[in-house]
CSV table of N, CA and C in Angstrom, one decimal:
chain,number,residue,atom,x,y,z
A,50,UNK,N,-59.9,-72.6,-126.2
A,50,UNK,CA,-60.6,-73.6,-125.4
A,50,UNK,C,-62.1,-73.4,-125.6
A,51,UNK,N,-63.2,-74.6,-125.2
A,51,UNK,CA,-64.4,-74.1,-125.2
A,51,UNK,C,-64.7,-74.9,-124.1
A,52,UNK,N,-65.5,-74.4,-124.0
A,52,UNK,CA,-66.3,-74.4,-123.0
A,52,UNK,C,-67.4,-74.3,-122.6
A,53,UNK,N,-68.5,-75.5,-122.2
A,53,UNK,CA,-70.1,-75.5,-122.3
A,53,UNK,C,-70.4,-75.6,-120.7
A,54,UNK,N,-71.1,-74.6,-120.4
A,54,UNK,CA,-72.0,-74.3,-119.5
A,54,UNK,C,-73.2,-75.2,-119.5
A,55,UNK,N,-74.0,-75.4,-118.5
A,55,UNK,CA,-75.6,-75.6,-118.3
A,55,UNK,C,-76.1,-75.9,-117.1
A,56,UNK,N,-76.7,-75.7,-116.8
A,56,UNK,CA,-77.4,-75.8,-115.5
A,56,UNK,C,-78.7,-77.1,-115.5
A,57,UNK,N,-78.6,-77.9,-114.4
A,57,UNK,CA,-78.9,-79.0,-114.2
A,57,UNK,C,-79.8,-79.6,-113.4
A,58,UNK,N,-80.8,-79.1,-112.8
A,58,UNK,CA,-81.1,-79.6,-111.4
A,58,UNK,C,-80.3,-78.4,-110.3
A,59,UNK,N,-80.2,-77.4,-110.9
A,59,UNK,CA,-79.6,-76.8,-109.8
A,59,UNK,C,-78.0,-76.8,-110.3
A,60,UNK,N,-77.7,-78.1,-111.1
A,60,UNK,CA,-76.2,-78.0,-111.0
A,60,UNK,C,-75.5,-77.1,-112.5
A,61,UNK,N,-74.3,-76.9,-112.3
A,61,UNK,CA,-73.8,-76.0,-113.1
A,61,UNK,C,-72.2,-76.6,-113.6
A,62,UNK,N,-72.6,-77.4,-115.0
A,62,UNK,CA,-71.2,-78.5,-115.5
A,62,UNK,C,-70.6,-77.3,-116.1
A,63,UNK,N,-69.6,-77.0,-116.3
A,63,UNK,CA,-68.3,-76.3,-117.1
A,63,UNK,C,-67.7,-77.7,-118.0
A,64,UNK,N,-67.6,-77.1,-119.3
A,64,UNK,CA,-66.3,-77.9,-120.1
A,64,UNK,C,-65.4,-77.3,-120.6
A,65,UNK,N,-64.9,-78.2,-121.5
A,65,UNK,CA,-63.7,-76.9,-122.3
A,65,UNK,C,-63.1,-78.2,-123.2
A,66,UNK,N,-62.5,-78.1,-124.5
A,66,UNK,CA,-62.0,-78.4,-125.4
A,66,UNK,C,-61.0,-77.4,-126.5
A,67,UNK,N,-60.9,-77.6,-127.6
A,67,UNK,CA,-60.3,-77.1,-128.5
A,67,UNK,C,-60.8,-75.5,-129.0
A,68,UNK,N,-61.2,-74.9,-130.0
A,68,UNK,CA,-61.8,-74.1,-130.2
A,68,UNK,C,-63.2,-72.9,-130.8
A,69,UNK,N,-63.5,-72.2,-131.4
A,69,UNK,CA,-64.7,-71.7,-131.3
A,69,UNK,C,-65.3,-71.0,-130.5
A,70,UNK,N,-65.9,-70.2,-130.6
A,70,UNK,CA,-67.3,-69.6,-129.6
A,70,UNK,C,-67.9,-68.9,-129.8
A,71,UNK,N,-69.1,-69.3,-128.5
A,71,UNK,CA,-70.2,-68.6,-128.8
A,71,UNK,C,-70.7,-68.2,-127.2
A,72,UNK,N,-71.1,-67.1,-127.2
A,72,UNK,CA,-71.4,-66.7,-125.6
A,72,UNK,C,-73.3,-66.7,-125.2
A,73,UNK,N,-73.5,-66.7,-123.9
A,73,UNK,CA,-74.9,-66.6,-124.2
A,73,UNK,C,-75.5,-65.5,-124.7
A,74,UNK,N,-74.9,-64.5,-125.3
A,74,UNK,CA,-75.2,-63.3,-125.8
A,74,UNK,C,-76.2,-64.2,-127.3
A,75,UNK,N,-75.2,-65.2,-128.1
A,75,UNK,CA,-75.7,-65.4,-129.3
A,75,UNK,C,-76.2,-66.7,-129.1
A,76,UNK,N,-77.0,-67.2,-130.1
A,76,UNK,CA,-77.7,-68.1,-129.5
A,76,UNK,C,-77.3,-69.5,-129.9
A,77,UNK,N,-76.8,-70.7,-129.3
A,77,UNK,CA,-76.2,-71.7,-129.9
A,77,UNK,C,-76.8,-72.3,-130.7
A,78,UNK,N,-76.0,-72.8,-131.5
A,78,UNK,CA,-76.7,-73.8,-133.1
A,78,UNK,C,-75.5,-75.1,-132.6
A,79,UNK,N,-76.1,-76.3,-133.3
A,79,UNK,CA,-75.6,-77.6,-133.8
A,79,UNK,C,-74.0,-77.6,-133.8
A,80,UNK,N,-73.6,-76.2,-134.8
A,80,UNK,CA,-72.5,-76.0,-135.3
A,80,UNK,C,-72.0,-75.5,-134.2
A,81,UNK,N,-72.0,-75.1,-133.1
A,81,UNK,CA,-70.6,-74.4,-132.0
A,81,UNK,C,-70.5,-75.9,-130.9
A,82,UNK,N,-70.9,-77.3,-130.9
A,82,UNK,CA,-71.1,-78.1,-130.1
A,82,UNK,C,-69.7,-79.4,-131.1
A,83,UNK,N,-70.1,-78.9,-132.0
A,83,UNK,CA,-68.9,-80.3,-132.8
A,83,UNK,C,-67.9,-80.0,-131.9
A,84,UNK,N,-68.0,-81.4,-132.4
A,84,UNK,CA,-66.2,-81.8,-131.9
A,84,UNK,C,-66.2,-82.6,-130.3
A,85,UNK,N,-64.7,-82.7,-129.9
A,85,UNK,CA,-64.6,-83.2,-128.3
A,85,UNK,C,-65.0,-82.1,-127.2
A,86,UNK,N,-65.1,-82.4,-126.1
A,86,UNK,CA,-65.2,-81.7,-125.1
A,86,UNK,C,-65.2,-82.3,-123.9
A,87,UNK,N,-64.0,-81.6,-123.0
A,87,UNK,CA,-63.8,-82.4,-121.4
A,87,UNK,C,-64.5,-81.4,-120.3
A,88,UNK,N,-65.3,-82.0,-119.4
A,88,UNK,CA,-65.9,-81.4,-118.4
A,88,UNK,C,-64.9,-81.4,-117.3
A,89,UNK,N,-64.6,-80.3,-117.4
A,89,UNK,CA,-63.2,-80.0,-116.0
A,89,UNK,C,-63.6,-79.1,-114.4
A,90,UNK,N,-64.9,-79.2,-114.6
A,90,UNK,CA,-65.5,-78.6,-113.2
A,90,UNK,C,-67.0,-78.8,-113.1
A,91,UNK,N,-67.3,-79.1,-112.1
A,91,UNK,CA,-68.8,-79.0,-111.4
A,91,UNK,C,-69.2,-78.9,-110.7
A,92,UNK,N,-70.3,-77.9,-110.7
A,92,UNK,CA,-70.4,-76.9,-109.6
A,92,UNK,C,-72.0,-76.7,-109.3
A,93,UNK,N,-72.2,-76.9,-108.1
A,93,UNK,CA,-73.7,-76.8,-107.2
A,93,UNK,C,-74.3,-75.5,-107.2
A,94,UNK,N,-75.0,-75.0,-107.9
A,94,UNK,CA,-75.7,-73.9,-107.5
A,94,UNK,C,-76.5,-73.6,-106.5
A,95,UNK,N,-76.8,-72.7,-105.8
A,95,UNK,CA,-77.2,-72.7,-104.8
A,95,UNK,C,-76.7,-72.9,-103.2
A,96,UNK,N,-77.6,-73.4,-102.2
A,96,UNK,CA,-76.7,-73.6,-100.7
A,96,UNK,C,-75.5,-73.9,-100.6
A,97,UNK,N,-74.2,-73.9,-100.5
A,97,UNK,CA,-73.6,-74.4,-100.2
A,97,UNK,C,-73.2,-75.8,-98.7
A,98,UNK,N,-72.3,-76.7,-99.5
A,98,UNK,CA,-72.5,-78.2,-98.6
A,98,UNK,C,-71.8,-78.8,-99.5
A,99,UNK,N,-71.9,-80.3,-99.0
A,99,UNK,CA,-71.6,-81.6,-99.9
A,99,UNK,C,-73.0,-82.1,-100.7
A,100,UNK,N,-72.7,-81.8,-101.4
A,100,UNK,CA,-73.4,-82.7,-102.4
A,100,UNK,C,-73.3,-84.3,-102.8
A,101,UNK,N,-74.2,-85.0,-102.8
A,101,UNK,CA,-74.1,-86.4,-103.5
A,101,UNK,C,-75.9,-86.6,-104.9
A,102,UNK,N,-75.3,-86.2,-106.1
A,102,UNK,CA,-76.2,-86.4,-106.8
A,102,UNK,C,-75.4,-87.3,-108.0
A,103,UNK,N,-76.5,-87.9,-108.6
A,103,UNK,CA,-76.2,-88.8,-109.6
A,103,UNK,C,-76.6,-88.6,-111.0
A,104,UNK,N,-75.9,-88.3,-111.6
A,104,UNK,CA,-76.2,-87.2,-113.3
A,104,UNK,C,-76.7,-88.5,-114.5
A,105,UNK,N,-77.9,-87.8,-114.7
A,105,UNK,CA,-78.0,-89.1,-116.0
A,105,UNK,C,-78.6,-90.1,-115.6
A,106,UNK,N,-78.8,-90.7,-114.2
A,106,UNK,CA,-78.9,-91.7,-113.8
A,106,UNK,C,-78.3,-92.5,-114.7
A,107,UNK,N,-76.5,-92.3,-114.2
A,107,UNK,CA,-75.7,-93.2,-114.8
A,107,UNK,C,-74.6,-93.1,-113.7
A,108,UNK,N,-74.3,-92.0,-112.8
A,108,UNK,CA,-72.9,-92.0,-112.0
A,108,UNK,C,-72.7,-91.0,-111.2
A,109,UNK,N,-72.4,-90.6,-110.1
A,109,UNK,CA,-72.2,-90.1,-109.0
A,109,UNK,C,-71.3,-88.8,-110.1
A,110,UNK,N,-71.9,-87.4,-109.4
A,110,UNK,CA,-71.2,-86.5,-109.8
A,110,UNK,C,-69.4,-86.1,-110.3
A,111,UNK,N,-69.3,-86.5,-109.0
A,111,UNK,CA,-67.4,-86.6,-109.3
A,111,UNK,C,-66.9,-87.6,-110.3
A,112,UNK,N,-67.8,-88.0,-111.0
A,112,UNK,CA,-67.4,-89.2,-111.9
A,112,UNK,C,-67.6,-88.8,-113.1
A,113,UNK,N,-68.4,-87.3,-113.3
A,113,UNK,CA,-68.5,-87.1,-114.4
A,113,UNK,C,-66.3,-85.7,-115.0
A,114,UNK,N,-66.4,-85.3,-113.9
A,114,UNK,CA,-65.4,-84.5,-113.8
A,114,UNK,C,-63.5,-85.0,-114.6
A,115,UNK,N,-63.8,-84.9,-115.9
A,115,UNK,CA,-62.6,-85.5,-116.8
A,115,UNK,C,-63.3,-86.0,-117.5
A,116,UNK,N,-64.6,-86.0,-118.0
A,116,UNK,CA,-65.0,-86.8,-118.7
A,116,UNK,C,-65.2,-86.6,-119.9
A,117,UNK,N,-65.3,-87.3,-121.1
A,117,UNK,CA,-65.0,-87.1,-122.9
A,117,UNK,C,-66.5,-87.1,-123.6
A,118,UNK,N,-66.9,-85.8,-124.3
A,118,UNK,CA,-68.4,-86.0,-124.5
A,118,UNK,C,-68.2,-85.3,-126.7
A,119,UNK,N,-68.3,-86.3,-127.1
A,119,UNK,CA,-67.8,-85.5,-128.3
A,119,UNK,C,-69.6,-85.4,-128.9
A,120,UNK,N,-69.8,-84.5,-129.7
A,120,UNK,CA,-70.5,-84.4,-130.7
A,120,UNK,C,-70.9,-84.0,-132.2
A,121,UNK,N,-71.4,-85.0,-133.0
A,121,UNK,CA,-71.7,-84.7,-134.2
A,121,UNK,C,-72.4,-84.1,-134.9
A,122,UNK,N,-72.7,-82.9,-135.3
A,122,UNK,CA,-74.0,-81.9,-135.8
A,122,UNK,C,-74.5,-82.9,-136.7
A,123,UNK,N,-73.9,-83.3,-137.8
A,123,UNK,CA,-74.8,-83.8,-139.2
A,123,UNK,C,-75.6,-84.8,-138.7
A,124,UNK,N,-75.4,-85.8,-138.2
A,124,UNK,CA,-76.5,-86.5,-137.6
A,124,UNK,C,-76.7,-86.7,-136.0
A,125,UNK,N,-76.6,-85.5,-135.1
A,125,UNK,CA,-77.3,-85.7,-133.7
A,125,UNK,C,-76.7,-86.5,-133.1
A,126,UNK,N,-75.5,-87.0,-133.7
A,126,UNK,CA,-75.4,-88.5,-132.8
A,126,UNK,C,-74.2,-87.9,-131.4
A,127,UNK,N,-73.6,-89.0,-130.2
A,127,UNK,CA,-72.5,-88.8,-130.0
A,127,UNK,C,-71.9,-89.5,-129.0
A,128,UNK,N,-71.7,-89.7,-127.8
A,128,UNK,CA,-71.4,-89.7,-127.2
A,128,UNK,C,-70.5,-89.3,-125.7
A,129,UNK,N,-70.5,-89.8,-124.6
A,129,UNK,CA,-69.8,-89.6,-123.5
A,129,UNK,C,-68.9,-90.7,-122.7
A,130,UNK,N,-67.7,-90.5,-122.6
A,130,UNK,CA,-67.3,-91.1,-121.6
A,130,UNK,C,-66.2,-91.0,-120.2
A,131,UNK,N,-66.9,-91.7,-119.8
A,131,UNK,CA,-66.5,-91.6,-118.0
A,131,UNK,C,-65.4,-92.1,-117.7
A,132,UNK,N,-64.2,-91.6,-117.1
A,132,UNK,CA,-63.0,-92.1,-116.7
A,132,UNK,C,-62.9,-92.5,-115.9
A,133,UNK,N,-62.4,-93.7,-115.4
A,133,UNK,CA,-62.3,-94.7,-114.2
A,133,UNK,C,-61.6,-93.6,-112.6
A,134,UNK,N,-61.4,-92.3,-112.6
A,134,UNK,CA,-60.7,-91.7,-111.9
A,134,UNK,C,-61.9,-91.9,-110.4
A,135,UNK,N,-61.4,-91.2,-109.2
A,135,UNK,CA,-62.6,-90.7,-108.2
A,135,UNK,C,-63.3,-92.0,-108.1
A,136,UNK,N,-62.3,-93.7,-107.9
A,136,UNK,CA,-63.3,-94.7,-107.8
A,136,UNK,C,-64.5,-94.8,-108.2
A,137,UNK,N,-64.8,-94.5,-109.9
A,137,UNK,CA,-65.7,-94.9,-110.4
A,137,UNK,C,-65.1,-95.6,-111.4
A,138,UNK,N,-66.3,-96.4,-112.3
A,138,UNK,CA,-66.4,-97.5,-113.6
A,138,UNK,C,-66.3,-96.5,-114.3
A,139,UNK,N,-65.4,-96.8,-115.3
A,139,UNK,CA,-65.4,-96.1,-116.7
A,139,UNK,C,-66.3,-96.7,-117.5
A,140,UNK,N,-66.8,-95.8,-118.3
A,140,UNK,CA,-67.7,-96.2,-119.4
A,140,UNK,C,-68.3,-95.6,-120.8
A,141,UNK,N,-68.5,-95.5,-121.8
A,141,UNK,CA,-69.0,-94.8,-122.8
A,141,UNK,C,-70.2,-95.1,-123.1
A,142,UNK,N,-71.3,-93.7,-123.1
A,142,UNK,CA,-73.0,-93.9,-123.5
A,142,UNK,C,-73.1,-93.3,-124.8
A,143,UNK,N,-73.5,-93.7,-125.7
A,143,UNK,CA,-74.1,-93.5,-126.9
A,143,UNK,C,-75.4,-92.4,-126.8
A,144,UNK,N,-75.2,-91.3,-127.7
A,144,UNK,CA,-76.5,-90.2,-127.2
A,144,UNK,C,-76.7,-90.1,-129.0
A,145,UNK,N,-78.3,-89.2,-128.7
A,145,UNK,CA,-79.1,-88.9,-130.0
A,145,UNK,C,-78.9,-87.2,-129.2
A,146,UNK,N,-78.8,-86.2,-129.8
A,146,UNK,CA,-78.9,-85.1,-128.9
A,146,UNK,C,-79.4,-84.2,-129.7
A,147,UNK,N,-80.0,-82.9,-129.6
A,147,UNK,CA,-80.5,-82.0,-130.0
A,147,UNK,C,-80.5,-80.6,-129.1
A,148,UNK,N,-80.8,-79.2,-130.0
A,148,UNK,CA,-81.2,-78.5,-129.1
A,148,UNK,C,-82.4,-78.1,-128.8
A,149,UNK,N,-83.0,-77.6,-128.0
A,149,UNK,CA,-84.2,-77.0,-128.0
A,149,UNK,C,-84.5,-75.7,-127.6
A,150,UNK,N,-85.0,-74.9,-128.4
A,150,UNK,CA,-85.7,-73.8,-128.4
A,150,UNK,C,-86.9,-73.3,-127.4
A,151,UNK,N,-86.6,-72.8,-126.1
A,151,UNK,CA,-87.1,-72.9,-124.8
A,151,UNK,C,-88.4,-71.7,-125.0
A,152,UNK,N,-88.4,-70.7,-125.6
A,152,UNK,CA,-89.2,-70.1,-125.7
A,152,UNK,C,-89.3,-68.7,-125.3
A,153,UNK,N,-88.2,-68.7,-124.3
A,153,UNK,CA,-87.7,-67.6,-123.9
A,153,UNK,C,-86.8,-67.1,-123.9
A,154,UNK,N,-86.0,-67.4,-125.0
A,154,UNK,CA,-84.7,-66.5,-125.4
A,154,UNK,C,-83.6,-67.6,-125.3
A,155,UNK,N,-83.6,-68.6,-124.6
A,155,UNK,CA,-82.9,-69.8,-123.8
A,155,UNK,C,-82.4,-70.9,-124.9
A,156,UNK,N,-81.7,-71.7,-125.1
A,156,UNK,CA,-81.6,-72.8,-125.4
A,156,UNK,C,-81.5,-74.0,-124.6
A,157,UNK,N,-81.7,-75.2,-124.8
A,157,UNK,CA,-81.9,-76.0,-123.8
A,157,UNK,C,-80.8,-77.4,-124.6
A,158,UNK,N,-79.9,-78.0,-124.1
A,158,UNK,CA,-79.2,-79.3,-124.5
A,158,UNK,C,-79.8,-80.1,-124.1
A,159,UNK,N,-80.5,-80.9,-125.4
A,159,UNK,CA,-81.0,-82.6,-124.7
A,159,UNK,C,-80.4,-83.6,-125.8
A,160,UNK,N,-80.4,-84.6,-125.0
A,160,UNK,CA,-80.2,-86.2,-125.1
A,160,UNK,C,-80.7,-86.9,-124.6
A,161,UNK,N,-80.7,-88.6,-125.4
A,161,UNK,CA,-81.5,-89.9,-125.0
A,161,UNK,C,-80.4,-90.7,-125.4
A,162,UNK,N,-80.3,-92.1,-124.2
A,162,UNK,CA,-79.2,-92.9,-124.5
A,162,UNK,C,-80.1,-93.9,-125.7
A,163,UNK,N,-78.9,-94.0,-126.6
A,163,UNK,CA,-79.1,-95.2,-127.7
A,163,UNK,C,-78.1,-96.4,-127.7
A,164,UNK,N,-78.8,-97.1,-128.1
A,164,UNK,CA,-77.9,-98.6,-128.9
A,164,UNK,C,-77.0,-98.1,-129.5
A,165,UNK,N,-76.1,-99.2,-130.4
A,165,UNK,CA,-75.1,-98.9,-131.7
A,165,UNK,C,-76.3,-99.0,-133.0
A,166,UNK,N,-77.1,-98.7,-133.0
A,166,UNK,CA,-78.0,-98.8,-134.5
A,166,UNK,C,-79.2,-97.4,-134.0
A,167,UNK,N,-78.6,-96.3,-132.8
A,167,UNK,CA,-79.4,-95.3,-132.6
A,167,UNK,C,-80.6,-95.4,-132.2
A,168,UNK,N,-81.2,-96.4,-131.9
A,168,UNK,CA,-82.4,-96.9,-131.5
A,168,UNK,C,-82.6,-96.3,-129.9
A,169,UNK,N,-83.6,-95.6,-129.4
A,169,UNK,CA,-83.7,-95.5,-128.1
A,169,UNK,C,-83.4,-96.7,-127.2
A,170,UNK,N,-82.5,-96.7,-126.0
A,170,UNK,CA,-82.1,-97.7,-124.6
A,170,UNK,C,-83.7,-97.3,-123.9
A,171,UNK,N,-84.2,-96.7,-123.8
A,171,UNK,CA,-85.5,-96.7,-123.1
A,171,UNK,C,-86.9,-96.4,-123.5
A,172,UNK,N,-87.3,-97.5,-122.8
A,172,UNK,CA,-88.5,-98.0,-123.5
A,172,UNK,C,-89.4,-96.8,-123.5
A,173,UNK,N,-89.5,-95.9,-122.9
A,173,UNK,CA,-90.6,-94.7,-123.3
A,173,UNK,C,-90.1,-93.8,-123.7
A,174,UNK,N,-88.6,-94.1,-124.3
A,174,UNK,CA,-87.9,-92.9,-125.5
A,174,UNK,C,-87.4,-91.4,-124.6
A,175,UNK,N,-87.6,-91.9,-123.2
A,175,UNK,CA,-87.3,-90.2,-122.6
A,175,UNK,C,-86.1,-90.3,-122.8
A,176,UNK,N,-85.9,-88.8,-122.2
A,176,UNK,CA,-83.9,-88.3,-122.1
A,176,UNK,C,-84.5,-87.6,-120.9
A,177,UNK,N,-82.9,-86.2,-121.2
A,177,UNK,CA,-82.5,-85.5,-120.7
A,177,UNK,C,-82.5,-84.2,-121.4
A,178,UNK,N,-82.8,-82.8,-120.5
A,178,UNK,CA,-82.9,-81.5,-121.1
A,178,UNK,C,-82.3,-80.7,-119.8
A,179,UNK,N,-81.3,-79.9,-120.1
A,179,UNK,CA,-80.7,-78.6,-119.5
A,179,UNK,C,-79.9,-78.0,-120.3
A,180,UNK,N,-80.1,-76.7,-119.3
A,180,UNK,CA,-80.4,-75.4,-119.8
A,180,UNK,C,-79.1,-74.6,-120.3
A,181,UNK,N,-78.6,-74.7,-121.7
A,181,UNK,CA,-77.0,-73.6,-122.0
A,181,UNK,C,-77.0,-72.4,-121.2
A,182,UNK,N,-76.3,-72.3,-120.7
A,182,UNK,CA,-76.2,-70.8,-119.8
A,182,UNK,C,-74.9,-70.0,-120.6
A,183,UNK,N,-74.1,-70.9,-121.2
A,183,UNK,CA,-73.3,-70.4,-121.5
A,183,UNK,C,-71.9,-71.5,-122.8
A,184,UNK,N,-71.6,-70.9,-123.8
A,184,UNK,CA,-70.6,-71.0,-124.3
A,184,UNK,C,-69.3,-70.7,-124.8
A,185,UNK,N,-68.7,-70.5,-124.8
A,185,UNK,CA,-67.0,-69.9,-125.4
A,185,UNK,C,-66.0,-71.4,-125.5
């Protein structure tokens, strides 16, 4: 199974899929992220309580929990999607994704939502960056 770590705002997604690995011992590349991957836990670092945060500014946390995030090394591309479970909308986002080299030993997962012709959905081209803590 695999399984991708990262820390978020505090928060801390687990996945897991098929197989491969890489631990934070070694440092991830393009090539240990192919393929599917289901997010089967997520978890608040820090105080303990209820939480209500919204990931992506796309969906209420528990909505991300079952969700299908595959990606393609050769060209960056990929996507996510959200299962109608936990009374939310199901949906699939189109990503450009990369990693980034933090400077400190770290790697960092980012993405920007795209159209179907990979074009940025937002007009000042931002995304999203958090931090791999971990892979297997």
């Amino acid at each position: 199974m695999r399984k991708l770590s990262f820390a978020l705002l505090g928060l801390l997604i687990m996945s897991c899929s098929a197989s491969k690995s890489g631990t934070s011992a070694s440092k991830p590349n393009k090539k240990m992220l192919k393929g599917t991957w289901e997010v089967n836990d997520i978890r608040f670092v820090g105080e303990e309580g209820l939480y209500k945060a919204e990931l992506f500014d796309t969906a209420d946390s528990p909505c991300f929990k079952g969700s299908q995030w595959v990606f393609i090394p050769n060209n960056a591309t990929g996507k996510f999607t959200l299962s109608r479970a936990n009374s939310c909308d199901g949906s699939t986002h189109r990503i450009l994704w990369s990693l980034f080299d933090a400077g400190d030993g770290t790697q960092d997962f980012q993405f920007k939502f795209v159209d179907n012709k990979n074009k940025p959905l937002s007009a000042s081209k931002s995304g999203y960056r958090s931090e791999i803590s971990n892979l297997s």
